[in-house]
Amino acid sequence: MKSLLLIAHGSRRAASNDEVRALAAKLGMMTRHFDTVSCAFLELAEPSIPDGIEACVQQGAQELVILPYFLSAGRHVAEDIPELVQPKQAQYPELKIELRSYLGAAEALPALLLNLVE
Amino acid sequence: MKSLLLIAHGSRRAASNDEVRALAAKLGMMTRHFDTVSCAFLELAEPSIPDGIEACVQQGAQELVILPYFLSAGRHVAEDIPELVQPKQAQYPELKIELRSYLGAAEALPALLLNLVE
């Protein structure tokens, strides 16, 4: 079983967090590749990243792809997220975790931006 | 003359701001629709949004499309950016400013996210 976990920063604004949850739900409807799609938050919202990974494990995930929903390669992306993922990988050595690059690094993003405005 | 202004939050990390500047430069290379593409920052980096708009005017922009490079519809997108754009529109009534929706609302974004991980 293969799961996708979208990681967002988290906001004090509940509506912003709900927007991420709605996005994860939408991805879950769209994908044919993942059995489950869920989200987790670095801070300010629930579930936390460790709790989000744990929930995937409890649902039966054997492979877990983690996608940071961030635009910049700041400390959060470079350090905080890996530091939260690593202990769960140590706890579940048989779980195949792939921590992917953040959204802002996506090669297709510039073309998407131009499509929005041209 | 038609200009695109990408608006990012701005970061204390210079590299994150440079990433936005590089993105604007890349969009400038890619577009056939805009004569100039530049960026401005809500806070923590230069140019500010009013200064970014001013620079477009000084370069000769008659039409200005503003694209908020934000993932969530928070206060920044809903209030802060419009409040900074409005006085410049008042200052230059003949400048046609279009403040577009933020990146996170793009219909094509979920498919891009799935393409990244599938």
PDB file of C-alpha atoms in Angstrom:
ATOM      1  CA  MET A   1       0.000   0.000   0.000  1.00  0.00           C
ATOM      2  CA  LYS A   2       1.317   3.368  -1.119  1.00  0.00           C
ATOM      3  CA  SER A   3       0.493   6.665   0.566  1.00  0.00           C
ATOM      4  CA  LEU A   4       1.114  10.302  -0.222  1.00  0.00           C
ATOM      5  CA  LEU A   5       1.576  12.768   2.618  1.00  0.00           C
ATOM      6  CA  LEU A   6       1.410  16.459   1.759  1.00  0.00           C
ATOM      7  CA  ILE A   7       3.251  18.596   4.296  1.00  0.00           C
ATOM      8  CA  ALA A   8       2.289  22.232   4.734  1.00  0.00           C
ATOM      9  CA  HIS A   9       3.581  24.843   7.135  1.00  0.00           C
ATOM     10  CA  GLY A  10       0.356  25.262   9.070  1.00  0.00           C
ATOM     11  CA  SER A  11      -1.368  28.530   9.885  1.00  0.00           C
ATOM     12  CA  ARG A  12      -3.135  30.240  12.771  1.00  0.00           C
ATOM     13  CA  ARG A  13      -5.976  30.695  10.276  1.00  0.00           C
ATOM     14  CA  ALA A  14      -8.145  27.588  10.328  1.00  0.00           C
ATOM     15  CA  ALA A  15      -9.310  28.307   6.778  1.00  0.00           C
ATOM     16  CA  SER A  16      -5.749  28.061   5.470  1.00  0.00           C
ATOM     17  CA  ASN A  17      -5.278  24.665   7.085  1.00  0.00           C
ATOM     18  CA  ASP A  18      -8.638  23.538   5.746  1.00  0.00           C
ATOM     19  CA  GLU A  19      -7.495  24.610   2.289  1.00  0.00           C
ATOM     20  CA  VAL A  20      -4.578  22.165   2.592  1.00  0.00           C
ATOM     21  CA  ARG A  21      -6.884  19.417   3.849  1.00  0.00           C
ATOM     22  CA  ALA A  22      -9.218  20.038   0.910  1.00  0.00           C
ATOM     23  CA  LEU A  23      -6.247  19.870  -1.457  1.00  0.00           C
ATOM     24  CA  ALA A  24      -5.167  16.519   0.000  1.00  0.00           C
ATOM     25  CA  ALA A  25      -8.718  15.233  -0.389  1.00  0.00           C
ATOM     26  CA  LYS A  26      -8.779  16.431  -3.994  1.00  0.00           C
ATOM     27  CA  LEU A  27      -5.458  14.708  -4.730  1.00  0.00           C
ATOM     28  CA  GLY A  28      -6.889  11.559  -3.180  1.00  0.00           C
ATOM     29  CA  MET A  29      -9.805  11.706  -5.623  1.00  0.00           C
ATOM     30  CA  MET A  30      -7.522  12.369  -8.592  1.00  0.00           C
ATOM     31  CA  THR A  31      -4.711   9.891  -8.065  1.00  0.00           C
ATOM     32  CA  ARG A  32      -4.568   6.374  -9.433  1.00  0.00           C
ATOM     33  CA  HIS A  33      -1.109   5.875  -8.024  1.00  0.00           C
ATOM     34  CA  PHE A  34      -1.612   6.283  -4.282  1.00  0.00           C
ATOM     35  CA  ASP A  35      -4.019   4.373  -2.082  1.00  0.00           C
ATOM     36  CA  THR A  36      -4.293   7.230   0.366  1.00  0.00           C
ATOM     37  CA  VAL A  37      -3.484  10.934   0.321  1.00  0.00           C
ATOM     38  CA  SER A  38      -3.362  12.897   3.545  1.00  0.00           C
ATOM     39  CA  CYS A  39      -1.720  15.994   4.945  1.00  0.00           C
ATOM     40  CA  ALA A  40       0.286  17.024   7.972  1.00  0.00           C
ATOM     41  CA  PHE A  41       1.567  20.324   9.312  1.00  0.00           C
ATOM     42  CA  LEU A  42       4.970  21.485  10.463  1.00  0.00           C
ATOM     43  CA  GLU A  43       3.439  23.685  13.130  1.00  0.00           C
ATOM     44  CA  LEU A  44       0.277  25.495  14.244  1.00  0.00           C
ATOM     45  CA  ALA A  45      -2.105  22.783  13.021  1.00  0.00           C
ATOM     46  CA  GLU A  46      -2.839  19.090  13.415  1.00  0.00           C
ATOM     47  CA  PRO A  47      -1.790  16.435  12.621  1.00  0.00           C
ATOM     48  CA  SER A  48       1.912  16.991  13.191  1.00  0.00           C
ATOM     49  CA  ILE A  49       4.346  15.404  10.744  1.00  0.00           C
ATOM     50  CA  PRO A  50       5.127  12.431  13.027  1.00  0.00           C
ATOM     51  CA  ASP A  51       1.401  11.924  13.702  1.00  0.00           C
ATOM     52  CA  GLY A  52       0.655  12.162   9.984  1.00  0.00           C
ATOM     53  CA  ILE A  53       3.266   9.503   9.199  1.00  0.00           C
ATOM     54  CA  GLU A  54       1.960   7.350  12.055  1.00  0.00           C
ATOM     55  CA  ALA A  55      -1.570   7.554  10.664  1.00  0.00           C
ATOM     56  CA  CYS A  56      -0.306   6.347   7.276  1.00  0.00           C
ATOM     57  CA  VAL A  57       1.465   3.418   8.952  1.00  0.00           C
ATOM     58  CA  GLN A  58      -1.675   2.521  10.901  1.00  0.00           C
ATOM     59  CA  GLN A  59      -3.659   2.577   7.654  1.00  0.00           C
ATOM     60  CA  GLY A  60      -1.218   0.006   6.278  1.00  0.00           C
ATOM     61  CA  ALA A  61       1.218   2.089   4.225  1.00  0.00           C
ATOM     62  CA  GLN A  62       4.320   0.211   3.063  1.00  0.00           C
ATOM     63  CA  GLU A  63       5.531   3.037   0.851  1.00  0.00           C
ATOM     64  CA  LEU A  64       5.165   6.675   1.797  1.00  0.00           C
ATOM     65  CA  VAL A  65       5.905   9.613  -0.469  1.00  0.00           C
ATOM     66  CA  ILE A  66       6.208  12.937   1.367  1.00  0.00           C
ATOM     67  CA  LEU A  67       5.739  16.141  -0.609  1.00  0.00           C
ATOM     68  CA  PRO A  68       6.569  19.460   1.078  1.00  0.00           C
ATOM     69  CA  TYR A  69       3.945  22.000   0.005  1.00  0.00           C
ATOM     70  CA  PHE A  70       6.365  24.917   0.319  1.00  0.00           C
ATOM     71  CA  LEU A  71       7.509  27.515  -2.163  1.00  0.00           C
ATOM     72  CA  SER A  72      10.962  28.242  -0.718  1.00  0.00           C
ATOM     73  CA  ALA A  73      13.895  26.078   0.277  1.00  0.00           C
ATOM     74  CA  GLY A  74      14.132  27.597   3.722  1.00  0.00           C
ATOM     75  CA  ARG A  75      15.142  26.043   7.011  1.00  0.00           C
ATOM     76  CA  HIS A  76      11.757  24.328   7.241  1.00  0.00           C
ATOM     77  CA  VAL A  77      12.326  22.398   4.039  1.00  0.00           C
ATOM     78  CA  ALA A  78      16.057  21.840   4.477  1.00  0.00           C
ATOM     79  CA  GLU A  79      16.177  20.943   8.150  1.00  0.00           C
ATOM     80  CA  ASP A  80      12.930  20.887  10.109  1.00  0.00           C
ATOM     81  CA  ILE A  81      10.988  18.474   7.918  1.00  0.00           C
ATOM     82  CA  PRO A  82      13.837  15.928   7.517  1.00  0.00           C
ATOM     83  CA  GLU A  83      14.450  16.077  11.276  1.00  0.00           C
ATOM     84  CA  LEU A  84      10.829  15.170  11.933  1.00  0.00           C
ATOM     85  CA  VAL A  85      10.719  12.426   9.316  1.00  0.00           C
ATOM     86  CA  GLN A  86      13.938  10.686  10.344  1.00  0.00           C
ATOM     87  CA  PRO A  87      12.794   9.309  13.737  1.00  0.00           C
ATOM     88  CA  LYS A  88       9.710   7.796  12.117  1.00  0.00           C
ATOM     89  CA  GLN A  89      11.920   6.145   9.505  1.00  0.00           C
ATOM     90  CA  ALA A  90      14.047   4.782  12.358  1.00  0.00           C
ATOM     91  CA  GLN A  91      10.910   3.577  14.129  1.00  0.00           C
ATOM     92  CA  TYR A  92       9.610   1.840  10.986  1.00  0.00           C
ATOM     93  CA  PRO A  93      12.704   0.675   9.070  1.00  0.00           C
ATOM     94  CA  GLU A  94      10.610  -1.417   6.667  1.00  0.00           C
ATOM     95  CA  LEU A  95       8.486   1.555   5.657  1.00  0.00           C
ATOM     96  CA  LYS A  96       9.887   2.948   2.415  1.00  0.00           C
ATOM     97  CA  ILE A  97       9.815   6.724   2.891  1.00  0.00           C
ATOM     98  CA  GLU A  98      10.656   9.039   0.008  1.00  0.00           C
ATOM     99  CA  LEU A  99      10.970  12.670   1.007  1.00  0.00           C
ATOM    100  CA  ARG A 100      10.545  14.596  -2.235  1.00  0.00           C
ATOM    101  CA  SER A 101      11.673  18.064  -3.191  1.00  0.00           C
ATOM    102  CA  TYR A 102       9.441  20.994  -2.279  1.00  0.00           C
ATOM    103  CA  LEU A 103       6.842  22.391  -4.654  1.00  0.00           C
ATOM    104  CA  GLY A 104       8.793  25.598  -5.371  1.00  0.00           C
ATOM    105  CA  ALA A 105      11.549  23.555  -6.989  1.00  0.00           C
ATOM    106  CA  ALA A 106       9.195  21.922  -9.494  1.00  0.00           C
ATOM    107  CA  GLU A 107      10.368  22.398 -13.058  1.00  0.00           C
ATOM    108  CA  ALA A 108       6.789  22.706 -14.246  1.00  0.00           C
ATOM    109  CA  LEU A 109       5.952  25.579 -11.893  1.00  0.00           C
ATOM    110  CA  PRO A 110       7.155  28.498 -14.050  1.00  0.00           C
ATOM    111  CA  ALA A 111       5.017  27.333 -16.969  1.00  0.00           C
ATOM    112  CA  LEU A 112       2.028  26.972 -14.662  1.00  0.00           C
ATOM    113  CA  LEU A 113       2.539  30.521 -13.387  1.00  0.00           C
ATOM    114  CA  LEU A 114       2.650  31.913 -16.913  1.00  0.00           C
ATOM    115  CA  ASN A 115      -0.444  29.938 -17.850  1.00  0.00           C
ATOM    116  CA  LEU A 116      -2.245  31.634 -14.982  1.00  0.00           C
ATOM    117  CA  VAL A 117      -1.608  35.123 -16.282  1.00  0.00           C
ATOM    118  CA  GLU A 118      -1.113  34.938 -20.032  1.00  0.00           C
TER     119      GLU A 118
ATOM    120  CA  MET B   1       3.755  47.909 -22.521  1.00  0.00           C
ATOM    121  CA  LYS B   2       2.636  45.021 -20.340  1.00  0.00           C
ATOM    122  CA  SER B   3       4.384  43.949 -17.151  1.00  0.00           C
ATOM    123  CA  LEU B   4       4.066  41.032 -14.772  1.00  0.00           C
ATOM    124  CA  LEU B   5       4.846  41.521 -11.102  1.00  0.00           C
ATOM    125  CA  LEU B   6       5.252  38.413  -8.975  1.00  0.00           C
ATOM    126  CA  ILE B   7       4.607  39.101  -5.293  1.00  0.00           C
ATOM    127  CA  ALA B   8       6.174  36.864  -2.660  1.00  0.00           C
ATOM    128  CA  HIS B   9       6.059  37.064   1.097  1.00  0.00           C
ATOM    129  CA  GLY B  10       9.756  37.751   1.595  1.00  0.00           C
ATOM    130  CA  SER B  11      12.073  35.919   3.942  1.00  0.00           C
ATOM    131  CA  ARG B  12      14.870  36.678   6.401  1.00  0.00           C
ATOM    132  CA  ARG B  13      16.845  34.150   4.340  1.00  0.00           C
ATOM    133  CA  ALA B  14      18.469  35.953   1.426  1.00  0.00           C
ATOM    134  CA  ALA B  15      18.573  32.704  -0.568  1.00  0.00           C
ATOM    135  CA  SER B  16      14.776  32.407  -0.435  1.00  0.00           C
ATOM    136  CA  ASN B  17      14.354  35.927  -1.787  1.00  0.00           C
ATOM    137  CA  ASP B  18      16.947  35.228  -4.467  1.00  0.00           C
ATOM    138  CA  GLU B  19      14.960  32.140  -5.434  1.00  0.00           C
ATOM    139  CA  VAL B  20      11.958  34.392  -6.135  1.00  0.00           C
ATOM    140  CA  ARG B  21      14.123  36.823  -8.101  1.00  0.00           C
ATOM    141  CA  ALA B  22      15.498  33.929 -10.152  1.00  0.00           C
ATOM    142  CA  LEU B  23      11.964  32.723 -10.795  1.00  0.00           C
ATOM    143  CA  ALA B  24      10.921  36.172 -12.029  1.00  0.00           C
ATOM    144  CA  ALA B  25      13.969  36.254 -14.303  1.00  0.00           C
ATOM    145  CA  LYS B  26      13.082  32.814 -15.644  1.00  0.00           C
ATOM    146  CA  LEU B  27       9.498  33.878 -16.321  1.00  0.00           C
ATOM    147  CA  GLY B  28      10.877  36.910 -18.127  1.00  0.00           C
ATOM    148  CA  MET B  29      12.892  34.620 -20.391  1.00  0.00           C
ATOM    149  CA  MET B  30       9.919  32.325 -21.008  1.00  0.00           C
ATOM    150  CA  THR B  31       7.080  34.740 -21.632  1.00  0.00           C
ATOM    151  CA  ARG B  32       6.046  36.111 -24.995  1.00  0.00           C
ATOM    152  CA  HIS B  33       3.141  37.949 -23.455  1.00  0.00           C
ATOM    153  CA  PHE B  34       4.821  40.352 -21.031  1.00  0.00           C
ATOM    154  CA  ASP B  35       7.486  42.912 -21.838  1.00  0.00           C
ATOM    155  CA  THR B  36       8.920  42.744 -18.328  1.00  0.00           C
ATOM    156  CA  VAL B  37       8.651  40.361 -15.396  1.00  0.00           C
ATOM    157  CA  SER B  38       9.811  41.444 -11.963  1.00  0.00           C
ATOM    158  CA  CYS B  39       9.117  40.611  -8.338  1.00  0.00           C
ATOM    159  CA  ALA B  40       8.305  42.432  -5.126  1.00  0.00           C
ATOM    160  CA  PHE B  41       7.984  41.379  -1.504  1.00  0.00           C
ATOM    161  CA  LEU B  42       5.296  41.923   1.092  1.00  0.00           C
ATOM    162  CA  GLU B  43       7.884  42.201   3.860  1.00  0.00           C
ATOM    163  CA  LEU B  44      11.450  41.357   4.885  1.00  0.00           C
ATOM    164  CA  ALA B  45      12.923  41.957   1.414  1.00  0.00           C
ATOM    165  CA  GLU B  46      13.206  44.602  -1.282  1.00  0.00           C
ATOM    166  CA  PRO B  47      11.617  45.926  -3.373  1.00  0.00           C
ATOM    167  CA  SER B  48       8.386  46.494  -1.479  1.00  0.00           C
ATOM    168  CA  ILE B  49       5.122  46.109  -3.377  1.00  0.00           C
ATOM    169  CA  PRO B  50       4.674  49.886  -3.921  1.00  0.00           C
ATOM    170  CA  ASP B  51       8.307  50.178  -5.034  1.00  0.00           C
ATOM    171  CA  GLY B  52       7.900  47.188  -7.350  1.00  0.00           C
ATOM    172  CA  ILE B  53       4.831  48.764  -8.961  1.00  0.00           C
ATOM    173  CA  GLU B  54       6.633  52.105  -9.204  1.00  0.00           C
ATOM    174  CA  ALA B  55       9.556  50.466 -11.001  1.00  0.00           C
ATOM    175  CA  CYS B  56       7.143  48.966 -13.556  1.00  0.00           C
ATOM    176  CA  VAL B  57       5.590  52.392 -14.131  1.00  0.00           C
ATOM    177  CA  GLN B  58       9.000  53.979 -14.550  1.00  0.00           C
ATOM    178  CA  GLN B  59       9.880  51.290 -17.091  1.00  0.00           C
ATOM    179  CA  GLY B  60       6.815  52.332 -19.074  1.00  0.00           C
ATOM    180  CA  ALA B  61       4.179  49.771 -18.050  1.00  0.00           C
ATOM    181  CA  GLN B  62       0.651  50.615 -19.172  1.00  0.00           C
ATOM    182  CA  GLU B  63      -0.776  47.267 -18.086  1.00  0.00           C
ATOM    183  CA  LEU B  64       0.370  45.490 -14.950  1.00  0.00           C
ATOM    184  CA  VAL B  65      -0.615  41.977 -13.946  1.00  0.00           C
ATOM    185  CA  ILE B  66       0.142  41.147 -10.312  1.00  0.00           C
ATOM    186  CA  LEU B  67       0.417  37.497  -9.312  1.00  0.00           C
ATOM    187  CA  PRO B  68       0.634  36.640  -5.600  1.00  0.00           C
ATOM    188  CA  TYR B  69       3.129  33.799  -5.211  1.00  0.00           C
ATOM    189  CA  PHE B  70       1.360  32.433  -2.132  1.00  0.00           C
ATOM    190  CA  LEU B  71      -0.137  29.027  -1.398  1.00  0.00           C
ATOM    191  CA  SER B  72      -2.825  30.094   1.075  1.00  0.00           C
ATOM    192  CA  ALA B  73      -5.576  32.661   1.006  1.00  0.00           C
ATOM    193  CA  GLY B  74      -4.516  34.208   4.288  1.00  0.00           C
ATOM    194  CA  ARG B  75      -4.671  37.789   5.459  1.00  0.00           C
ATOM    195  CA  HIS B  76      -1.664  38.626   3.293  1.00  0.00           C
ATOM    196  CA  VAL B  77      -3.455  37.652   0.129  1.00  0.00           C
ATOM    197  CA  ALA B  78      -6.907  38.856   1.145  1.00  0.00           C
ATOM    198  CA  GLU B  79      -6.015  42.164   2.752  1.00  0.00           C
ATOM    199  CA  ASP B  80      -2.366  43.181   2.900  1.00  0.00           C
ATOM    200  CA  ILE B  81      -1.556  42.925  -0.803  1.00  0.00           C
ATOM    201  CA  PRO B  82      -4.724  44.717  -2.017  1.00  0.00           C
ATOM    202  CA  GLU B  83      -4.133  47.456   0.558  1.00  0.00           C
ATOM    203  CA  LEU B  84      -0.643  48.038  -0.821  1.00  0.00           C
ATOM    204  CA  VAL B  85      -1.731  47.935  -4.460  1.00  0.00           C
ATOM    205  CA  GLN B  86      -4.691  50.301  -4.101  1.00  0.00           C
ATOM    206  CA  PRO B  87      -2.758  53.545  -3.414  1.00  0.00           C
ATOM    207  CA  LYS B  88      -0.559  52.935  -6.451  1.00  0.00           C
ATOM    208  CA  GLN B  89      -3.687  52.432  -8.567  1.00  0.00           C
ATOM    209  CA  ALA B  90      -5.002  55.724  -7.169  1.00  0.00           C
ATOM    210  CA  GLN B  91      -1.667  57.382  -7.940  1.00  0.00           C
ATOM    211  CA  TYR B  92      -1.663  56.065 -11.536  1.00  0.00           C
ATOM    212  CA  PRO B  93      -5.327  55.872 -12.584  1.00  0.00           C
ATOM    213  CA  GLU B  94      -4.397  55.206 -16.206  1.00  0.00           C
ATOM    214  CA  LEU B  95      -2.291  52.187 -15.322  1.00  0.00           C
ATOM    215  CA  LYS B  96      -4.404  49.081 -15.846  1.00  0.00           C
ATOM    216  CA  ILE B  97      -3.654  46.908 -12.816  1.00  0.00           C
ATOM    217  CA  GLU B  98      -5.010  43.363 -12.623  1.00  0.00           C
ATOM    218  CA  LEU B  99      -4.485  41.740  -9.260  1.00  0.00           C
ATOM    219  CA  ARG B 100      -4.817  38.026  -9.959  1.00  0.00           C
ATOM    220  CA  SER B 101      -5.680  35.152  -7.657  1.00  0.00           C
ATOM    221  CA  TYR B 102      -2.885  33.562  -5.623  1.00  0.00           C
ATOM    222  CA  LEU B 103      -0.976  30.531  -6.858  1.00  0.00           C
ATOM    223  CA  GLY B 104      -2.578  28.140  -4.337  1.00  0.00           C
ATOM    224  CA  ALA B 105      -5.962  28.703  -5.982  1.00  0.00           C
ATOM    225  CA  ALA B 106      -4.739  27.626  -9.419  1.00  0.00           C
ATOM    226  CA  GLU B 107      -6.889  24.866 -10.883  1.00  0.00           C
ATOM    227  CA  ALA B 108      -3.839  23.277 -12.475  1.00  0.00           C
ATOM    228  CA  LEU B 109      -1.928  22.980  -9.202  1.00  0.00           C
ATOM    229  CA  PRO B 110      -3.309  19.613  -8.007  1.00  0.00           C
ATOM    230  CA  ALA B 111      -2.349  17.958 -11.300  1.00  0.00           C
ATOM    231  CA  LEU B 112       1.123  19.483 -11.085  1.00  0.00           C
ATOM    232  CA  LEU B 113       1.520  18.118  -7.553  1.00  0.00           C
ATOM    233  CA  LEU B 114       0.526  14.630  -8.645  1.00  0.00           C
ATOM    234  CA  ASN B 115       2.885  14.813 -11.608  1.00  0.00           C
ATOM    235  CA  LEU B 116       5.694  15.539  -9.177  1.00  0.00           C
ATOM    236  CA  VAL B 117       5.176  12.351  -7.219  1.00  0.00           C
ATOM    237  CA  GLU B 118       3.529   9.809  -9.489  1.00  0.00           C
TER     238      GLU B 118
END
